[in-house]
Coordinates of C-alpha atoms and ligand atoms in Angstrom, one line a residue:
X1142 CA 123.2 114.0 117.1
X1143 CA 125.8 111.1 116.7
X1144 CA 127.1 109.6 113.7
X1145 CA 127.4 110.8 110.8
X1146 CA 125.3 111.0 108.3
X1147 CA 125.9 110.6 104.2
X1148 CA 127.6 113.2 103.1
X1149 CA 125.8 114.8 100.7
X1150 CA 122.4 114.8 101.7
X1151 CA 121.3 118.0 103.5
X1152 CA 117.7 117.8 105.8
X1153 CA 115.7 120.8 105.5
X1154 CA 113.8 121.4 108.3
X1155 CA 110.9 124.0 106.5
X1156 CA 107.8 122.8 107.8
X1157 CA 109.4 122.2 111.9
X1158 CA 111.0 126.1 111.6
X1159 CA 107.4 127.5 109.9
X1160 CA 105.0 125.7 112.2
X1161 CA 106.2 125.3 115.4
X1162 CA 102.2 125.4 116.5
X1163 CA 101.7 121.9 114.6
X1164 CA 105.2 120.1 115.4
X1165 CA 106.4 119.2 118.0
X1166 CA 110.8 118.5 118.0
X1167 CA 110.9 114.8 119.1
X1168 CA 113.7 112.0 118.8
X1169 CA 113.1 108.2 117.0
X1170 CA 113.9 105.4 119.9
X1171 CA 116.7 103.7 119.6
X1172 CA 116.5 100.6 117.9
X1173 CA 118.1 97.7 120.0
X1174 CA 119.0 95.6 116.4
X1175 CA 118.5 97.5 113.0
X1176 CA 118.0 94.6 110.2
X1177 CA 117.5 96.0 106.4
X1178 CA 114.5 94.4 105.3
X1179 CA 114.0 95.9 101.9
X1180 CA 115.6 99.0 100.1
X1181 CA 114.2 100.8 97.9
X1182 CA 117.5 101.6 95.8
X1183 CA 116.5 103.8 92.8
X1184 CA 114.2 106.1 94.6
X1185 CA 117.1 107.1 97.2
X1186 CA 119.4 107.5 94.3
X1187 CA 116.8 109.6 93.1
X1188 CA 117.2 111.5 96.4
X1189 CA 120.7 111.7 96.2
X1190 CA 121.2 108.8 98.5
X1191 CA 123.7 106.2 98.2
X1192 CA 122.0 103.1 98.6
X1193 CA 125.9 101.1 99.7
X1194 CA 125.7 103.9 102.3
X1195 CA 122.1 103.4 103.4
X1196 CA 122.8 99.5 104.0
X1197 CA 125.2 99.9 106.4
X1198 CA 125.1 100.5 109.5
X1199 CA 125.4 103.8 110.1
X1200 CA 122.9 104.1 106.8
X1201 CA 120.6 102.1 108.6
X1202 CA 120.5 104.0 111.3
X1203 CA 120.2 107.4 109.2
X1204 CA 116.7 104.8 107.7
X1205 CA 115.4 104.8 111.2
X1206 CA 116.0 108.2 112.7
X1207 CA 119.0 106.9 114.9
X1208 CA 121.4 109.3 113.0
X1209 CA 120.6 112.0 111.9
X1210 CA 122.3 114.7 110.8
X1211 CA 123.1 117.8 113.0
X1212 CA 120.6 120.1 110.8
X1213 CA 117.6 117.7 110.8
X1214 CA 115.1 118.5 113.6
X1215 CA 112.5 115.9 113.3
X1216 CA 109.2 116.9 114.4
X1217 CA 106.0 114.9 115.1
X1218 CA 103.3 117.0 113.0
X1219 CA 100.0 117.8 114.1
X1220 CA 96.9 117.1 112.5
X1221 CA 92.9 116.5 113.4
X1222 CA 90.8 114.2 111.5
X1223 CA 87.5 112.9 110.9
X1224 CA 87.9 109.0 111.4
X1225 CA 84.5 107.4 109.8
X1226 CA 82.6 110.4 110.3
X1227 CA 83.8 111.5 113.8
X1228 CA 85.7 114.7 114.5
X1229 CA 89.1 113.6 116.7
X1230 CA 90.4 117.6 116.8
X1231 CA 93.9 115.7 118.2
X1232 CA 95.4 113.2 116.4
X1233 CA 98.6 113.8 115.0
X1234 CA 101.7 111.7 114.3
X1235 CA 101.3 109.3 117.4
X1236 CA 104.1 106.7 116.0
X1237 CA 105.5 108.7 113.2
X1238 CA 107.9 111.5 112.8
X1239 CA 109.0 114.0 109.4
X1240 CA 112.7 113.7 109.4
X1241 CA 112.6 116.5 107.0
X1242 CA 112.7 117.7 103.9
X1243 CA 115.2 116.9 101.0
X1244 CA 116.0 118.0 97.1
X1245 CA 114.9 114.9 94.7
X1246 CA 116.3 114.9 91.4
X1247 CA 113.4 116.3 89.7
X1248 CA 114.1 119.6 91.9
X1249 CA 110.9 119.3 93.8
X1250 CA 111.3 118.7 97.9
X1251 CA 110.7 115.5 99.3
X1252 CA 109.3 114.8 103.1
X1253 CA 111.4 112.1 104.4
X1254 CA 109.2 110.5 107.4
X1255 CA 109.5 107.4 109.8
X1256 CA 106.4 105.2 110.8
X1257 CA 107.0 103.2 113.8
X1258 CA 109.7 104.9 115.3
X1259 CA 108.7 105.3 119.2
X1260 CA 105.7 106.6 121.2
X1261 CA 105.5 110.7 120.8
X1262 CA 103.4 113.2 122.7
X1263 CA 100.5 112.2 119.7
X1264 CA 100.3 108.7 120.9
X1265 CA 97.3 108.6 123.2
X1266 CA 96.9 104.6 124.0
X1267 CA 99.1 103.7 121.2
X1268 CA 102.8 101.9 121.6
X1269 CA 104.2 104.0 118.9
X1270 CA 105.3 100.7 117.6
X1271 CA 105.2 99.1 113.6
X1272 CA 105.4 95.8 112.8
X1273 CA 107.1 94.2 110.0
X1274 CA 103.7 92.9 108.1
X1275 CA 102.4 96.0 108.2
X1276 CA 105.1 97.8 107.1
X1277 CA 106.1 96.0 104.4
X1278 CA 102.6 95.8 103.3
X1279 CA 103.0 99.6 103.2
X1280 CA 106.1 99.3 101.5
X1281 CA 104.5 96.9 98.7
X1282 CA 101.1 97.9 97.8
X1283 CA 102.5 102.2 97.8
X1284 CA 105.5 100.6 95.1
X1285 CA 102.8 98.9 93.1
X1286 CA 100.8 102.0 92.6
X1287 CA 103.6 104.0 91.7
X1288 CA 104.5 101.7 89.0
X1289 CA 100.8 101.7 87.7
X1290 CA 101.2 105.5 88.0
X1291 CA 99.1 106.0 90.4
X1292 CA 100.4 109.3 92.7
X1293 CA 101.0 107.8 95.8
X1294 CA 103.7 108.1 98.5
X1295 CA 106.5 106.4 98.2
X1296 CA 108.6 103.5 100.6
X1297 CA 112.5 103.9 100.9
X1298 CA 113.4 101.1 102.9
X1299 CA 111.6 98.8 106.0
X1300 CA 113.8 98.4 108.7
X1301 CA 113.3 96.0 111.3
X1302 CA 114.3 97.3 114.7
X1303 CA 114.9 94.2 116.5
X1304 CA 112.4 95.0 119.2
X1305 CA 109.3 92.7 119.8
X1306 CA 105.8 94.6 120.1
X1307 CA 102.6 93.2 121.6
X1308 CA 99.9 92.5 119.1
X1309 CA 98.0 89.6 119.4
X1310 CA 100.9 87.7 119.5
X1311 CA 104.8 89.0 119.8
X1312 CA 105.6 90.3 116.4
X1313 CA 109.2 91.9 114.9
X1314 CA 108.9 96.2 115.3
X1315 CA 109.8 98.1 112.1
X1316 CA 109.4 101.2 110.9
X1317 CA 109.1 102.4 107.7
X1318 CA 111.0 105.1 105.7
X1319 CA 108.2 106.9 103.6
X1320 CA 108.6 109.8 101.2
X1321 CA 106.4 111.9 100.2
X1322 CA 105.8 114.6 98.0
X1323 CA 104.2 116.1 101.7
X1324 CA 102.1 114.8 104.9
X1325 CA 99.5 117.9 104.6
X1326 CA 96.4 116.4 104.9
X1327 CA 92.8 117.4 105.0
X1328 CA 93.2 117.3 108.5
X1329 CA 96.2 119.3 108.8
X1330 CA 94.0 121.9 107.3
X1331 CA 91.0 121.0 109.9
X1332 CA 93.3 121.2 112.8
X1333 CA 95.0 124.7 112.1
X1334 CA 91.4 126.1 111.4
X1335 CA 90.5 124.7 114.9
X1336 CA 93.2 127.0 116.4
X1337 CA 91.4 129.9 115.5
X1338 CA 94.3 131.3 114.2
X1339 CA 93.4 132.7 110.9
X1340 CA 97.7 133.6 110.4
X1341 CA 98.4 129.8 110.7
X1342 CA 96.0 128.5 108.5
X1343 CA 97.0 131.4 105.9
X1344 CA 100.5 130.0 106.1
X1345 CA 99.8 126.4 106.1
X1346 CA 98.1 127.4 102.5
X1347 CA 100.6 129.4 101.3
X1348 CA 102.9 126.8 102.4
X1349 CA 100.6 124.1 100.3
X1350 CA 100.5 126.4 97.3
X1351 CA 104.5 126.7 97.3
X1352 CA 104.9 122.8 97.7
X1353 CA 102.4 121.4 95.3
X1354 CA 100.3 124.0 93.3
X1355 CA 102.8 126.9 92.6
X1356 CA 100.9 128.5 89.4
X1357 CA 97.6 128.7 92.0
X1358 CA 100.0 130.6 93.7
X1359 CA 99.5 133.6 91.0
X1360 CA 95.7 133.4 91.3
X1361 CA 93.7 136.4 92.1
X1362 CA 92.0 134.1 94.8
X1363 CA 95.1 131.8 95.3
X1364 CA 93.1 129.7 98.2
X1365 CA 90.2 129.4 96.4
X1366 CA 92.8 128.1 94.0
X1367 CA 94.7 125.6 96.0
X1368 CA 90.9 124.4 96.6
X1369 CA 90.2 124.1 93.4
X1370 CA 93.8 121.8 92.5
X1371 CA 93.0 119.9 95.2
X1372 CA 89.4 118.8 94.2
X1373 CA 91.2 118.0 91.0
X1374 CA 93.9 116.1 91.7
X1375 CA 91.6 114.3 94.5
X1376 CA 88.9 113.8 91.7
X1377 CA 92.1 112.5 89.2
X1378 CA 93.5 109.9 92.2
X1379 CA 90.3 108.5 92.7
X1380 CA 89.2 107.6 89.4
X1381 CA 92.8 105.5 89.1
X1382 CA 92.0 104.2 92.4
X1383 CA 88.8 102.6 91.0
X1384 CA 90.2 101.9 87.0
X1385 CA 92.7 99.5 88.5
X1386 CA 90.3 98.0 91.7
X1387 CA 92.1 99.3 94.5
X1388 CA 90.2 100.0 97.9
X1389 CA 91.9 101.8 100.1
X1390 CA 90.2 100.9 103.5
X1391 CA 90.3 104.0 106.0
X1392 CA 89.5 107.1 103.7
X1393 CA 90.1 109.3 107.0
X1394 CA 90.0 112.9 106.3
X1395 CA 93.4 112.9 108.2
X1396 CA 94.6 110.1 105.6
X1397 CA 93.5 112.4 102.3
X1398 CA 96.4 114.4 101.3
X1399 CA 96.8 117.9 99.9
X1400 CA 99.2 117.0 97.1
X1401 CA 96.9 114.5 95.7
X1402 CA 99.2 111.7 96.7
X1403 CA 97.5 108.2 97.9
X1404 CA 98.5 107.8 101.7
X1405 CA 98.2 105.6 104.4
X1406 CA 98.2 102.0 102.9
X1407 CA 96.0 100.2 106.0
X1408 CA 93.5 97.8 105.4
X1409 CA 93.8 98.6 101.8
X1410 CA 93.5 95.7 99.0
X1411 CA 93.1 95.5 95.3
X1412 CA 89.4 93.5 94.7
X1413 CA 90.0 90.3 92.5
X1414 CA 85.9 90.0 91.6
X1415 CA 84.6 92.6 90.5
X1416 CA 82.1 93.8 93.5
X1417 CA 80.9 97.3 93.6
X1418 CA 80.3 96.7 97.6
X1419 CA 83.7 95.3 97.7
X1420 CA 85.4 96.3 101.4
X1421 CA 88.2 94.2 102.8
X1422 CA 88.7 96.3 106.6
X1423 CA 87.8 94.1 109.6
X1424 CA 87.0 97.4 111.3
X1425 CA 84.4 99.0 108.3
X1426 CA 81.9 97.5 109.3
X1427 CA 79.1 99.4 107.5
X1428 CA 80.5 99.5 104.5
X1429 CA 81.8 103.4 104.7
X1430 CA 84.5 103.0 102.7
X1431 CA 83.5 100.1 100.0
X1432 CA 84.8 100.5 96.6
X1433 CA 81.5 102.2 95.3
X1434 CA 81.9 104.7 97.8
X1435 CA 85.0 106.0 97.2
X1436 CA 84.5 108.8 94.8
X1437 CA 81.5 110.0 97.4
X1438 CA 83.9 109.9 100.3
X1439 CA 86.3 112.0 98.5
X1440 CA 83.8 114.5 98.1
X1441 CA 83.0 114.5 102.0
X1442 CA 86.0 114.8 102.8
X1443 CA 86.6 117.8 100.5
X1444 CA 83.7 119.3 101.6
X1445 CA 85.6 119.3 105.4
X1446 CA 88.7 120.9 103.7
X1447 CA 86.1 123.7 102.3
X1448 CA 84.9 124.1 105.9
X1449 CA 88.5 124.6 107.3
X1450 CA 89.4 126.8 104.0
X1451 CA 86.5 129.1 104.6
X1452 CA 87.8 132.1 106.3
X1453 CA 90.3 132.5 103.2
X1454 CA 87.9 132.3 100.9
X1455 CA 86.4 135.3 101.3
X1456 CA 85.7 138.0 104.0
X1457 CA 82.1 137.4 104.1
X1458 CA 81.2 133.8 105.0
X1459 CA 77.9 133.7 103.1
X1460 CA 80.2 134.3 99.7
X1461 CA 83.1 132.3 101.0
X1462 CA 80.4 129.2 101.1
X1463 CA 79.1 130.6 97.9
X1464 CA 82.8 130.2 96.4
X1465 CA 83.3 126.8 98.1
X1466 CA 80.2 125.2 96.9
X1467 CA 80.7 125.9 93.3
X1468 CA 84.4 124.7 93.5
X1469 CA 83.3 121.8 95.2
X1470 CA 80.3 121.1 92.4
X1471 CA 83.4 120.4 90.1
X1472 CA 84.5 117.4 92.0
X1473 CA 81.4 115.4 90.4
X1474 CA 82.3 116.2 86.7
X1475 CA 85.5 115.9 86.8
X1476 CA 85.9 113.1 88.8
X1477 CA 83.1 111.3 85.7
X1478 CA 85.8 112.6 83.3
X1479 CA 88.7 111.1 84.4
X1480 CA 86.8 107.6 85.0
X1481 CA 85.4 107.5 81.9
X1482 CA 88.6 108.4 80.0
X1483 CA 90.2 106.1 82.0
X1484 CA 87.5 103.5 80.9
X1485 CA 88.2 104.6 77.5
X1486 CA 91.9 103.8 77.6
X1487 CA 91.1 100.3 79.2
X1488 CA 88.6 98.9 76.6
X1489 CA 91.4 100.6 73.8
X1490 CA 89.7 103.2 72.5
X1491 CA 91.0 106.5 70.4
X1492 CA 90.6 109.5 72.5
X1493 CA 88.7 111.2 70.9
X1494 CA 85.6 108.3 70.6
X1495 CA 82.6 109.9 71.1
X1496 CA 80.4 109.3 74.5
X1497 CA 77.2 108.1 73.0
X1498 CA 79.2 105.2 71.3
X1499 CA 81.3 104.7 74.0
X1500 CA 79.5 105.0 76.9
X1501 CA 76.6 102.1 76.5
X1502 CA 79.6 99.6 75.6
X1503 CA 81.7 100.4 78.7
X1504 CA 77.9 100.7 80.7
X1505 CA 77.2 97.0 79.7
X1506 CA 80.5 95.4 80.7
X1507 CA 80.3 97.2 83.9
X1508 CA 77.1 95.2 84.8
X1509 CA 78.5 91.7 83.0
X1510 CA 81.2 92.4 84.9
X1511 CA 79.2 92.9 88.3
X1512 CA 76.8 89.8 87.7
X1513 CA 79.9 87.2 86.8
X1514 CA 81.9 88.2 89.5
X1515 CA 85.1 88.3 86.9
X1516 CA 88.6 89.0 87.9
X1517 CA 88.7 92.6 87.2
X1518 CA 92.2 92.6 86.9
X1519 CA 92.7 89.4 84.7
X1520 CA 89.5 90.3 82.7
X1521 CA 90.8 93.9 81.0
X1522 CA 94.4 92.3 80.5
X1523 CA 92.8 89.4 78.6
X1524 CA 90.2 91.8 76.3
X1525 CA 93.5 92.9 75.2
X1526 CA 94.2 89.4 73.3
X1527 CA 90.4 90.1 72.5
X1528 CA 91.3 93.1 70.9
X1529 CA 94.0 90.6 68.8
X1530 CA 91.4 88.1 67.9
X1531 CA 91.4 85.7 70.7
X1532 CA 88.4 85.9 72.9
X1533 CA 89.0 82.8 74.9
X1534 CA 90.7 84.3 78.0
X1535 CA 88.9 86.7 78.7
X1536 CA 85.4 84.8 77.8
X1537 CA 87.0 82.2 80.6
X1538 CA 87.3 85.2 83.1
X1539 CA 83.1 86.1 82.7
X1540 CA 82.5 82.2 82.8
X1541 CA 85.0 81.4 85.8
X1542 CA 82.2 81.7 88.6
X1543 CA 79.1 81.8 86.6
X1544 CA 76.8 78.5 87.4
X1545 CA 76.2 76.2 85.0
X1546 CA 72.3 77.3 84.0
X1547 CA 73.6 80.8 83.3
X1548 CA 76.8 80.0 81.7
X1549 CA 75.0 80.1 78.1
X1550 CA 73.4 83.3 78.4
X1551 CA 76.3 85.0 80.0
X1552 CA 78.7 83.8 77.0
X1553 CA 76.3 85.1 74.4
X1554 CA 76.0 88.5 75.9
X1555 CA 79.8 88.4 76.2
X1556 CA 80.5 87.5 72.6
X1557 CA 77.3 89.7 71.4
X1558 CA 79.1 92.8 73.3
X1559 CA 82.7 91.5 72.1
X1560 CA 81.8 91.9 68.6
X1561 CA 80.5 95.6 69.0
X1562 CA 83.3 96.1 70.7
X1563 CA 85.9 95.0 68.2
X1564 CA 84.0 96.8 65.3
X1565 CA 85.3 100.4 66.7
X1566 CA 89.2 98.8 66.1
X1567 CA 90.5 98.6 70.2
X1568 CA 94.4 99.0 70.1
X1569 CA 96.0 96.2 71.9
X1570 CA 98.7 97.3 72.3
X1571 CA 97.8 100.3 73.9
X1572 CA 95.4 98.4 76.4
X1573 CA 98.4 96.1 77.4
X1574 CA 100.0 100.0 78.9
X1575 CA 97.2 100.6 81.1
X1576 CA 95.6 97.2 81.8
X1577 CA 97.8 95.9 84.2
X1578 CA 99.2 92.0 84.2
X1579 CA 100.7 92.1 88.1
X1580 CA 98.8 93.7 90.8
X1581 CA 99.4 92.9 94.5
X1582 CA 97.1 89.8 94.8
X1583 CA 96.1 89.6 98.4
X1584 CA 97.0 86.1 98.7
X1585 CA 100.7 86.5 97.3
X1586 CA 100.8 89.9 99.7
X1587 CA 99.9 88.1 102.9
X1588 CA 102.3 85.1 102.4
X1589 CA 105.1 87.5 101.5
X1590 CA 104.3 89.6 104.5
X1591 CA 104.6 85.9 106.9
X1592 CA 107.5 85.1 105.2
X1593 CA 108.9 88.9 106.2
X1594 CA 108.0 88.4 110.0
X1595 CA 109.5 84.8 109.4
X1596 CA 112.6 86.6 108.4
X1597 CA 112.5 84.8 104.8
X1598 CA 112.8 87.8 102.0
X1599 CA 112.4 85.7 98.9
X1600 CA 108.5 86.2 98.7
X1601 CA 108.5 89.7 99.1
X1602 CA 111.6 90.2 96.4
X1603 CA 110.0 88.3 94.0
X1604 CA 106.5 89.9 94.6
X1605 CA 108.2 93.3 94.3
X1606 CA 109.6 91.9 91.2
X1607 CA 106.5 91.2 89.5
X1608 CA 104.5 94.3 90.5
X1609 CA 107.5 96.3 89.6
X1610 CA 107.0 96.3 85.8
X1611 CA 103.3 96.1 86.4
X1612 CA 102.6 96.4 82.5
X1613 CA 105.0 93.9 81.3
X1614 CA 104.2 90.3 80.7
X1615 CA 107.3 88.1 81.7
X1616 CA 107.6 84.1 80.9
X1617 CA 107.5 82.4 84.3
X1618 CA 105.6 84.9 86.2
X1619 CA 101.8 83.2 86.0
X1620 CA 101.9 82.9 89.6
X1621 CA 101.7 86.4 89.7
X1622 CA 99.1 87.0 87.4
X1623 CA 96.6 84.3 88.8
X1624 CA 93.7 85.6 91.5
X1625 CA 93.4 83.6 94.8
X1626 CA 92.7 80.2 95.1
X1627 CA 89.3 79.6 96.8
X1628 CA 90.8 78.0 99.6
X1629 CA 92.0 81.7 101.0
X1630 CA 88.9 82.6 101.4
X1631 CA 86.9 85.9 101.7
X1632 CA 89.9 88.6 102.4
X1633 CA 89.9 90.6 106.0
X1634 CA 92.9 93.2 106.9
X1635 CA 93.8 94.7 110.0
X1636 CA 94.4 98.9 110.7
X1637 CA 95.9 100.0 113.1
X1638 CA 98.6 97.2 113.8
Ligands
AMP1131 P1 96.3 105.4 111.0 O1 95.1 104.5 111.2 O2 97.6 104.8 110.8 O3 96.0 106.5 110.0 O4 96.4 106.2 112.4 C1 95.4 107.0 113.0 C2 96.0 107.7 114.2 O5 96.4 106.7 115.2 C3 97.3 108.5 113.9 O6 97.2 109.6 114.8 C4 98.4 107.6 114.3 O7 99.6 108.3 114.6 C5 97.8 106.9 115.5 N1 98.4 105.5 115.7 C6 98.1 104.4 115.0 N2 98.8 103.3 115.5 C7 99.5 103.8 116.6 C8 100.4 103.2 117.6 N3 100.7 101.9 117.5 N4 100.9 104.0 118.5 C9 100.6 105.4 118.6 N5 99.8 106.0 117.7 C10 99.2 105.2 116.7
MG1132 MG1 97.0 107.9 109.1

């Protein structure tokens, strides 16, 4: 390959050399006019990246696949997938490609890999083309969740190529460096069982057990094992994913990871009123993958991994399902556990608060919550100057859409369960570290990602700003903090542009 790439970075190319039956060697198109959008400048010193290297140009054309060096071999991975209940057994990386893997400074390996970068032999009808709003979405809303702590992949840097792509109108290309702690996916899983090569899908577990879930490694059934870490880690994500609002839009079994890591930032949003049925993608159109059905997805989908897994489970099928079933009857309490902890933490409890106290208080502001329609975000950040005394905010947040007959009997049921609340001693402080100030508002996302495509960068530096220190209330930043006016409307995103 030309150029030459930063000198102390080393691509590992473990997953192209190990499973040449899932990847497939393939090149990122040139880009005509590589622009730096946004650079994500700790995490690639975390990689042992110089971030003056990776803005110019010969960084930016490492960021994009243009330059690589001569030991990468970038592959486009295979995968299947079931896309809202259908089986595809082909999908694959159809405008993606792993670059490879490389050492992050907490020793662990890192899967560097490039969305947008040119049709591959995955693309069926597909351009192979990103655009910038999409990407940088991406790049925003997968930051925001790492800084709420949320396991997600991670963005290094948007790139805009300088190539116009056909969507409804002409929009700027880009592609987008992600890293991740890896791609497996459910569907990885679902397509190597598909082969009917039983060696393959041994290694691609082994090869999951070594990446993410080395003590199931030691197990006396080690894939009944790396079943088992995924159902928790799956169970874990998703109650986060519904503590802090977040919907992520196209729960595809090929866009559920192994590691536990949130993937694929689509049609995903963060619900301002609190709505149970709450589902922002154009395209989900029955509701599949509302917020209330999240957890239940989860468990479908694991249920397909079980199905894949099964011929490692155990010689004879009738105990392998035996085995699955009761790993996969886990998901369920644990996934309770986790929310309800979670819960816990919100509303400022001690740990070790018993349920029966607990659990009617957190039942009831559930449904208050579901009947006023309150800014779930706004709300929990504002019980925290509750838990200090004043009750005003977050009063204002149950009262903000409620008409004016019910207004009365929704404040006294707010102060009634305030007062029962407060008698158990809620730590503020420790509410203001999970309850989050500065989410990606929708509103604030979509005029950051016009201004992007514009080519203006102020919106989306000072969004990233904001949601960078998610936690942290800063003077100046009410903007950030506010939900959407009513004049944007009922929310809609877009997948696959
Ligand atoms: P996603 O909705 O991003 O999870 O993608 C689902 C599948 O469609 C994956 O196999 C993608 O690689 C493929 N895909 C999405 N957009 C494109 C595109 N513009 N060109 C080629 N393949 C695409
Ligand atoms: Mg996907």
């Amino acid at each position: 390959m030309s150029g030459i790439a930063h000198p102390t970075v080393t691509f590992d190319d473990r997953f192209a050399r190990e499973f040449k039956e899932m990847a497939i060697p393939w090149r990122a198109e040139e880009a005509p006019d590589p622009r730096l959008l946004v650079l994500n400048e700790q995490l690639a010193t975390e990689l042992g990246l110089d971030p003056a290297f990776l803005r110019s140009p010969e960084g930016l054309r490492l960021l994009i696949g243009n330059a690589i060096p001569a030991e990468a071999s970038p592959v486009a991975q295979a995968y299947a997938g079931h896309q809202f209940g259908w089986y595809a057994p082909r999908l694959g990386d159809g405008r993606a490609l792993l670059l490879g893997e490389i050492g992050h400074a907490d020793g662990q390996l890192r899967d560097v890999h490039l969305k947008g970068s040119g049709r591959t032999p995955f693309a069926r009808n597909g351009d192979g083309q990103a655009v910038v709003g999409p990407m940088v979405r991406e790049y925003i809303v997968s930051e925001s969740m790492h800084a709420l702590n949320i396991p997600t992949t991670r963005s290094l840097a948007v790139v805009a190529t300088g190539r116009p792509v056909q969507r409804e109108t002409l929009l700027p290309g880009a592609i987008l460096t992600r890293v991740a702690s890896s791609h497996l996916r459910v569907g990885s899983f679902q397509y190597a069982r598909s082969t009917d090569d039983i060696g393959l899908l041994r290694r691609l577990a082994g090869y999951a057990l070594a990446r993410h879930y080395q003590a199931g490694a030691e197990a006396e059934n080690r894939y009944l094992a790396l079943f088992r870490a995924v159902i928790s880690a799956q169970a874990s994500l998703v109650a986060q994913w519904m503590l802090v609002g977040f919907v992520h839009g196209v729960m595809n079994t090929d866009n559920m990871t192994i590691s536990g890591e949130t993937l694929d930032y689509g049609p995903c949003a963060f619900m301002e009123g609190f709505d149970p049925a709450a589902v922002f993608s154009s395209i989900d159109e029955t509701g599949r993958y509302a917020y209330r059905n999240q957890p239940l997805v989860a468990e479908w989908n694991l249920a397909r991994l079980a199905e894949a897994l099964l011929p490692l489970l155990h010689d004879d099928q009738e105990q392998a399902v035996g085995l699955a079933v009761e790993a996969l009857s886990g998901f369920r309490r644990q996934y309770s556990e986790a929310w309800s902890a979670g819960m816990k933490a919100k509303l400022g409890f001690r740990e070790g608060l018993d349920d029966d106290t607990a659990s009617p208080l957190v039942d009831e502001l559930v449904a208050l919550l579901q009947e006023s329609r309150a800014d779930y975000t706004s709300f929990f950040r504002h019980l925290g100057k509750a838990a200090r005394g004043q009750d005003e905010p977050a009063r204002g947040q149950i009262l903000g859409t409620a008409v004016l007959e019910t207004a009365h009997l929704d404040t006294a049921r707010f102060d009634a369960w305030v007062t029962r609340w407060r008698a158990l001693g809620p730590d503020a402080d420790a509410m203001d570290r999970v309850n989050p100030v500065y989410i990606p508002r929708n509103h604030l996302v979509e005029e950051a990602l016009a201004a992007a495509t514009g080519g203006n960068l102020g919106p989306l530096e000072r969004l990233m700003d904001a949601v960078a220190s998610p936690f942290d209330e800063r003077p100046g930043l009410e903007h950030y903090a506010t939900a959407a006016p009513e004049s944007f409307g009922p929310y809609r995103t877009f997948c696959g542009t």
